[in-house]
Amino acid sequence: MSWGITNVDHRFADKVLTAGFVEAHSHTMTGMYASLPYVGFFDRMMPNGDVVKGLKSTQELTERISTIAENTPRGESIVVSGFDPIYMESERLSRIHLDAATIDHPVFVFHASGHLATVNSFILDKYDIGPDHPAPGIGMGDDGQPNGELREPAAMALASEEYRQIGRIVSAPDTLHHFANSMRNVGITSATDLGALLHLSEKTFEATSETTSAHDFPLRVISACRVIGNATDMSDAARKVLAVREKSHDKLHFPIVKMVLDGSIQGFTAVIQWPQYYSGEDHGLFLLPPEQVVDFLRPFHEAGIGIHCHCNGSATSEVFIDAVETLLRETPWLDHRHTATHAQLMTQAQMKKARNLGMCANFFINHVFYWGDQHRDITVGPDRAHGMNPCGSADRIGLSYSFHTDSPVTPPGHLHTMWCAVNRLTSTGKVLGENERISVDRAFHAATIDAAYQLHMDHLIGSLEVGKFADMTVLDHDPYDVAPETIKDINVWGTVLDGIPHPRPQ
Ligand SMILES: [Zn+2]
């Protein structure tokens, strides 16, 4: 018998086809930008393919909001998202700036971090948020009055209608479509929803399963339930993950769970070892007492469920690696692939131990570009900033790693992460840690097969091999051929999934 080729499909003759990109740390919340106006600093592609210009000053933000106000009925809420105060050179955004945009609408500016919002006086009045309000997290101005900044959910939720509006958008079925389109636009064929809460409810599982199984849905979704609650609930949670795993299909998978152990470095809430932060106030906080981590994770480890643990700070990586060591002494599992995600400040010693234990890292390499200057000058200082997201060291040590965008925290796209890992340029064009740069070939592996590996999915995705899904990323140029500093500028045509082409709107 022969396998004669009778029909050759020439449609991509002038394109470059690669194994589909795999994003091992993103969130379906990415789809919110289809509904909420984007007001971040950098230009950003929306789910429909349009690029929205970044806003470079508080003044530009005020102007954008007053334009929206002109087209919004008086009294109706204006909710915008993606603002990041760290880039603003002018004074910190307050209700005064937002009042200049409109006093006839409640205005809620949701920050990129997801931990803060700034609101106008209309909202402060609407919900009686005055200087004596007992809720924690209400920012105060020098005049002793609330300045409009609401920190963390307890304070943000005071603006109940506007805060709920964000929640409604994030959980709407359309958001999953917008998420998938955002990923397709940048050539990603499989992406995680890391920290999903939904699959523990039957109804939301059914909706997600139906949406993703549609034959034209352009993405394989890898759903990682977030581990929250008491340690005593975890056996039940592990059973639920195993039960939902039974219902996996080609476009929806449940190989891992996610746990969050600390905050962010730029927010000073990550837990960092001595000498801690370089400047600024250390608000490092373990979200779970370190001595409870083993008990928390044991049911998942024993059930054969991969664990991805959010570790931004070096102290947090240490706790997670030690916990995995304890679990492995109790219950050996040679192929666990437990992964420290973010892993930004992993030390050389931690990487060696993680390698010996069979762990992986998923570096938040986009930080080098987006916050690299701030990390060098403010958060951790030059020595440690140069060694952040240490792909080069991981290669030398032999620790398996991927890298991610944490979208919507930074825009999705592996051409950008690869560009960061290969060049390590900050947003002002300075090289941060030249010894941690890696080759294009290593970057390609991290963005494809090594991401699939840490998701326990490399038998299905991450490379083009007989017996695996034929997921492809379609590019205009070959990242191996272009000048390294232009990798991020390569045009993405779209993707191919299950033989179906998914062009991005050009
Ligand atoms: Zn995340």
XYZ file of C-alpha atoms and ligand atoms in Angstrom:
507
model
C 0.000 0.000 0.000
C 1.293 3.448 -0.798
C 0.441 6.825 0.645
C 0.526 8.770 -2.622
C -0.051 12.467 -2.250
C -2.699 13.507 -4.735
C -3.635 16.930 -3.443
C -1.123 19.462 -2.238
C -2.598 22.435 -0.418
C -0.595 25.489 -1.481
C -2.481 28.065 0.513
C 0.407 28.669 2.937
C 3.169 28.377 0.322
C 4.519 31.848 1.203
C 4.055 31.448 4.970
C 6.017 29.788 7.754
C 4.249 26.997 9.642
C 5.395 26.046 13.125
C 4.066 23.848 15.900
C 1.264 25.812 17.585
C 2.326 28.041 20.461
C 1.293 26.889 23.949
C 0.586 29.474 26.695
C 0.915 27.785 30.097
C -0.144 30.743 32.243
C -3.019 32.925 31.059
C -6.570 33.683 32.133
C -9.898 33.782 30.270
C -10.334 37.256 31.821
C -8.253 38.359 28.800
C -11.573 38.427 26.918
C -12.830 41.345 29.040
C -11.155 43.842 26.708
C -13.882 43.173 24.157
C -16.307 44.884 26.565
C -14.254 47.227 28.750
C -12.403 50.173 27.196
C -8.623 49.655 27.485
C -6.684 52.514 29.133
C -3.235 50.953 29.629
C 0.143 52.556 28.865
C 1.231 50.308 25.956
C -0.566 49.821 22.629
C -2.629 46.653 22.830
C -4.431 44.403 20.350
C -8.079 43.788 21.170
C -9.847 40.414 20.628
C -11.240 41.698 17.294
C -7.717 42.467 16.033
C -7.905 46.263 16.431
C -4.941 47.886 18.118
C -5.807 50.484 20.783
C -3.173 53.153 21.411
C -1.664 53.299 24.896
C -2.246 56.357 27.085
C 0.994 58.034 28.128
C -0.256 60.442 30.792
C -3.027 61.107 33.277
C -4.085 63.916 30.965
C -4.622 61.457 28.097
C -6.618 59.197 30.411
C -8.847 62.114 31.420
C -9.399 62.986 27.766
C -10.277 59.384 26.865
C -12.818 59.184 29.676
C -14.436 62.503 28.777
C -14.860 61.261 25.182
C -16.575 58.133 26.512
C -18.721 60.325 28.786
C -19.935 62.382 25.822
C -21.455 59.215 24.360
C -22.804 57.813 27.632
C -26.205 58.778 29.087
C -25.870 60.947 32.189
C -25.715 58.877 35.385
C -24.662 55.673 33.632
C -21.460 54.043 34.921
C -18.190 54.244 32.991
C -15.860 51.320 33.745
C -12.429 51.167 32.049
C -9.523 48.784 32.560
C -5.777 48.259 32.174
C -4.436 51.404 33.864
C -0.974 51.054 35.461
C 0.174 53.919 37.745
C 3.819 52.739 37.757
C 4.404 54.274 34.293
C 2.891 57.686 35.071
C 5.449 60.391 35.741
C 2.848 62.898 36.833
C 1.248 62.786 40.291
C -0.756 59.682 41.177
C -4.204 59.367 39.620
C -6.935 60.569 41.978
C -10.613 61.494 41.988
C -9.603 65.061 41.076
C -8.303 63.935 37.654
C -11.385 61.814 37.046
C -13.724 64.623 38.134
C -12.136 66.722 35.404
C -13.340 64.090 32.907
C -16.922 64.015 34.149
C -18.963 64.771 37.240
C -22.162 63.443 35.651
C -21.162 59.758 35.538
C -19.790 57.260 38.053
C -16.233 56.509 36.809
C -14.368 53.321 37.853
C -10.794 52.898 36.555
C -9.774 49.261 37.119
C -5.966 48.917 37.300
C -3.965 46.364 35.286
C -2.897 44.596 38.489
C -6.521 43.733 39.294
C -5.828 44.800 42.883
C -6.705 48.496 42.680
C -9.238 50.906 41.265
C -9.474 54.685 41.153
C -12.930 56.264 41.190
C -14.352 59.780 40.845
C -16.295 61.852 43.386
C -19.601 60.714 41.862
C -18.831 57.165 43.083
C -17.553 58.298 46.495
C -20.840 60.209 46.993
C -23.004 57.454 45.487
C -21.775 54.888 48.020
C -21.120 57.249 50.953
C -17.396 56.546 50.977
C -16.260 59.278 53.373
C -13.215 59.780 55.646
C -14.823 57.780 58.469
C -15.832 54.761 56.401
C -14.737 51.614 58.288
C -13.742 49.520 55.225
C -9.976 48.867 54.841
C -8.163 49.976 51.684
C -9.705 53.416 51.125
C -6.917 55.749 49.965
C -6.736 59.123 51.738
C -5.474 62.433 50.393
C -3.474 65.085 52.277
C -6.783 66.888 52.871
C -8.020 63.979 55.010
C -10.624 63.034 52.395
C -10.764 59.826 50.298
C -8.608 60.420 47.208
C -10.538 57.948 45.057
C -8.124 55.007 45.296
C -9.738 51.734 46.398
C -7.249 48.983 47.281
C -8.038 45.259 47.166
C -11.484 43.649 46.714
C -13.023 44.751 50.036
C -12.634 48.429 49.115
C -13.319 48.042 45.380
C -16.549 46.166 46.146
C -17.894 49.286 47.891
C -18.571 50.541 44.359
C -20.857 47.555 44.140
C -22.575 48.168 40.795
C -19.388 48.963 38.910
C -17.352 46.165 40.533
C -20.106 43.638 39.785
C -20.127 44.823 36.176
C -16.534 43.576 35.855
C -17.460 40.236 37.439
C -20.397 39.827 35.056
C -18.217 40.521 32.021
C -15.496 38.106 33.159
C -17.949 35.227 33.606
C -20.040 35.883 30.464
C -19.939 33.096 27.832
C -18.837 35.603 25.170
C -15.679 36.294 27.155
C -14.428 32.775 26.445
C -14.829 33.463 22.701
C -12.993 36.768 23.020
C -10.233 35.002 24.975
C -9.874 32.383 22.237
C -9.791 35.073 19.547
C -7.137 37.033 21.464
C -4.989 33.893 21.540
C -5.580 33.055 17.874
C -4.555 36.608 16.919
C -1.060 35.942 18.299
C -0.710 32.380 17.034
C -1.486 30.479 20.236
C -3.320 27.189 19.704
C -3.502 25.974 23.334
C -3.827 28.204 26.396
C -4.474 27.721 30.077
C -7.133 29.285 32.198
C -4.933 29.153 35.252
C -6.971 29.569 38.390
C -10.417 28.792 36.990
C -13.070 28.514 39.652
C -15.865 27.544 37.331
C -15.458 23.817 36.875
C -16.400 23.010 40.407
C -19.957 24.012 39.391
C -21.851 21.709 37.054
C -23.667 24.499 35.222
C -20.603 26.545 34.314
C -18.720 23.398 33.360
C -21.471 22.444 30.882
C -21.394 25.941 29.324
C -17.594 25.914 28.982
C -17.576 22.402 27.589
C -20.188 23.247 24.986
C -18.509 26.498 23.906
C -15.062 24.950 23.525
C -16.307 21.815 21.705
C -17.785 23.867 18.827
C -15.874 22.843 15.711
C -14.921 26.436 14.865
C -13.774 27.362 18.391
C -10.143 28.312 17.715
C -8.354 27.153 20.883
C -7.610 24.173 23.112
C -8.354 25.329 26.659
C -6.357 23.849 29.513
C -8.288 24.566 32.644
C -6.511 24.616 35.995
C -8.873 24.859 38.941
C -7.630 27.210 41.616
C -6.996 25.588 44.959
C -8.643 27.701 47.672
C -10.373 27.023 50.985
C -9.258 24.960 53.976
C -6.712 22.165 53.857
C -9.518 19.816 54.929
C -11.464 20.634 51.740
C -8.604 19.681 49.483
C -9.326 15.942 49.293
C -12.777 16.821 48.053
C -11.333 19.342 45.568
C -8.898 16.713 44.237
C -11.783 14.254 43.732
C -13.696 16.946 41.827
C -10.732 17.572 39.538
C -10.468 13.838 38.803
C -14.224 13.704 38.114
C -14.160 16.687 35.758
C -11.067 15.245 34.045
C -13.268 12.321 32.960
C -15.267 14.812 30.916
C -12.269 16.205 29.002
C -12.530 16.445 25.251
C -10.101 17.407 22.481
C -10.518 21.137 23.190
C -10.886 21.108 26.994
C -8.392 19.523 29.408
C -7.840 19.350 33.184
C -4.296 18.091 33.788
C -3.272 20.455 36.609
C -4.418 22.661 39.473
C -3.148 26.094 40.465
C -2.268 27.497 43.833
C -1.269 31.100 44.687
C 1.338 31.591 47.387
C 2.225 35.308 47.289
C 1.550 38.626 45.557
C 3.460 40.655 42.954
C 6.968 42.129 42.973
C 5.964 45.518 41.544
C 3.183 45.680 44.152
C 5.750 44.808 46.903
C 3.511 41.908 48.016
C 5.778 39.060 46.802
C 7.807 37.413 49.591
C 11.525 37.900 48.943
C 14.490 36.451 50.880
C 17.144 38.620 52.529
C 17.897 41.447 51.819
C 14.274 41.765 50.703
C 13.208 44.816 48.688
C 15.772 47.301 47.369
C 13.539 50.290 48.072
C 9.881 50.837 48.841
C 7.865 49.293 51.635
C 7.909 45.499 51.999
C 4.314 44.232 52.061
C 5.405 40.644 51.323
C 2.689 38.274 52.426
C 2.290 34.507 52.223
C -1.281 33.875 51.137
C -1.130 30.557 52.964
C 0.978 29.870 56.075
C 4.109 28.067 54.768
C 3.711 25.250 57.311
C 0.306 24.387 55.784
C 1.424 24.134 52.164
C 2.263 20.410 52.282
C -1.127 19.496 53.787
C -2.814 21.630 51.176
C -1.085 20.044 48.234
C -0.948 16.419 49.439
C -4.367 15.306 48.064
C -3.494 16.592 44.574
C -0.046 15.062 44.555
C -1.412 11.712 45.757
C -4.153 11.821 43.106
C -1.634 12.351 40.303
C -2.663 15.923 39.531
C 0.078 18.349 38.444
C 0.496 21.447 40.628
C 1.390 24.900 39.311
C 2.208 27.225 42.186
C 2.375 31.022 41.827
C 5.762 31.952 43.343
C 6.860 35.504 42.504
C 9.345 35.931 45.347
C 12.385 33.796 46.169
C 11.058 32.968 49.661
C 7.904 31.600 48.064
C 9.815 29.456 45.553
C 11.760 28.035 48.490
C 8.564 27.081 50.351
C 7.071 25.409 47.277
C 10.225 23.482 46.360
C 10.588 22.251 49.954
C 6.921 21.227 49.978
C 7.399 19.188 46.800
C 10.430 17.499 48.354
C 8.358 16.490 51.401
C 5.516 15.203 49.217
C 7.943 13.139 47.126
C 9.484 11.555 50.248
C 5.983 10.557 51.341
C 4.623 9.495 47.957
C 7.145 9.043 45.173
C 5.910 10.155 41.734
C 8.649 10.203 39.140
C 6.694 12.155 36.537
C 4.923 14.868 38.531
C 6.335 17.935 36.681
C 5.117 20.265 39.481
C 5.833 23.789 38.310
C 6.809 27.056 40.001
C 4.930 29.621 37.912
C 6.223 33.214 37.618
C 9.384 31.908 39.373
C 10.877 35.328 38.740
C 13.449 35.413 41.507
C 14.398 31.722 41.642
C 17.990 31.424 42.857
C 20.683 29.197 41.364
C 20.429 26.840 44.360
C 16.646 26.665 44.048
C 16.863 25.859 40.340
C 19.314 23.016 40.983
C 17.117 21.535 43.675
C 13.990 21.948 41.522
C 15.779 20.158 38.674
C 16.820 17.296 40.969
C 13.231 16.898 42.128
C 11.862 16.761 38.561
C 10.109 20.126 38.807
C 9.666 22.755 36.086
C 9.608 26.567 36.032
C 7.355 28.883 34.073
C 9.095 32.259 33.921
C 7.202 35.555 33.625
C 9.720 36.735 31.058
C 7.573 39.683 29.877
C 8.553 41.406 33.129
C 11.986 42.102 31.650
C 10.366 44.453 29.128
C 7.349 45.783 31.014
C 8.828 46.294 34.507
C 12.565 45.585 34.063
C 13.625 49.214 34.591
C 11.487 49.459 37.731
C 12.882 46.172 39.082
C 16.475 47.357 38.541
C 15.930 50.827 40.009
C 13.200 50.303 42.612
C 11.972 46.846 43.618
C 14.936 44.436 43.801
C 17.926 46.488 42.617
C 20.421 45.823 39.827
C 22.031 42.568 41.049
C 18.859 40.594 41.402
C 17.060 42.318 38.500
C 19.753 41.037 36.123
C 19.040 37.505 37.298
C 15.251 37.716 37.114
C 13.443 35.126 35.022
C 16.762 33.323 34.551
C 16.250 31.309 31.349
C 19.981 31.143 30.586
C 20.791 29.727 34.030
C 17.907 27.268 33.790
C 19.418 26.022 30.509
C 22.862 25.633 32.064
C 21.382 23.833 35.063
C 19.026 21.676 33.011
C 15.768 22.834 34.556
C 12.833 22.457 32.138
C 11.007 25.760 31.666
C 8.433 27.659 29.686
C 7.516 31.328 29.771
C 4.203 33.125 29.878
C 2.403 36.459 29.637
C -0.138 36.007 32.468
C -2.580 37.650 30.057
C -4.468 39.892 30.718
C -1.673 41.182 33.024
C 0.511 41.587 29.919
C -0.759 41.104 26.338
C -0.748 37.495 25.116
C 1.819 36.472 22.494
C 4.795 34.130 22.346
C 6.654 36.114 19.689
C 6.921 38.786 22.379
C 7.995 36.375 25.149
C 10.567 34.812 22.790
C 11.824 38.285 21.900
C 12.159 39.099 25.619
C 14.041 35.877 26.374
C 16.408 36.264 23.407
C 17.139 40.007 23.798
C 16.244 40.895 27.407
C 15.559 44.543 26.588
C 13.605 46.764 28.977
C 11.007 49.259 27.756
C 13.737 51.932 27.657
C 15.945 49.691 25.510
C 18.495 48.618 28.125
C 19.765 45.029 28.352
C 18.818 43.420 31.670
C 20.968 40.398 32.456
C 22.881 39.533 29.283
C 23.962 36.176 30.717
C 20.357 35.085 30.990
C 19.675 35.559 27.252
C 18.893 32.376 25.324
C 18.936 31.278 21.690
C 15.936 31.470 19.373
C 15.879 27.682 19.309
C 15.638 27.424 23.101
C 12.970 30.133 23.113
C 10.957 28.182 20.542
C 11.076 25.075 22.710
C 9.955 27.048 25.768
C 6.997 28.469 23.819
C 5.873 25.101 22.460
C 6.942 21.637 23.603
C 8.342 22.605 27.013
C 5.116 24.470 27.844
C 3.164 21.369 26.786
C 5.450 19.197 28.949
C 4.779 21.070 32.187
C 1.050 20.827 31.432
C 1.334 17.017 30.978
C 0.113 17.616 27.417
C 3.248 16.940 25.337
C 1.833 13.653 24.002
C -0.903 15.737 22.320
C 0.446 19.224 21.558
C 3.665 21.273 21.420
C 5.279 19.700 18.338
C 4.257 18.362 14.946
C 4.491 14.585 15.156
C 2.464 11.673 13.878
C -0.242 10.857 16.417
C -0.527 14.362 17.897
C -2.947 17.173 17.097
C -1.792 19.046 13.991
C -1.948 22.473 15.638
C -0.001 25.092 13.743
C 0.950 28.731 14.043
C 1.087 30.539 10.696
C 3.662 33.345 10.456
C 4.801 35.668 7.681
C 8.482 35.190 8.546
C 10.688 32.604 10.236
C 11.834 33.644 13.743
C 15.107 31.746 13.093
C 15.840 33.943 10.053
C 14.983 37.466 11.148
C 17.196 39.785 13.208
C 16.627 38.732 16.864
C 15.503 42.202 17.878
C 12.613 42.036 15.366
C 11.102 38.683 16.392
C 8.212 40.386 18.141
C 7.308 42.289 14.966
C 6.731 39.218 12.790
C 3.187 39.300 11.458
C 0.953 36.458 12.644
C -1.427 35.222 9.941
C -3.347 33.052 12.389
C -3.524 29.394 13.336
C -4.643 26.003 12.089
C -6.487 23.740 14.530
C -7.924 20.335 13.620
C -7.248 21.181 9.980
C -9.363 24.337 10.207
C -7.594 27.626 9.381
C -8.280 30.465 11.823
C -6.979 33.689 10.268
C -6.709 36.694 12.522
C -8.470 39.820 11.259
C -5.724 41.791 9.453
Zn -1.912 34.625 36.638
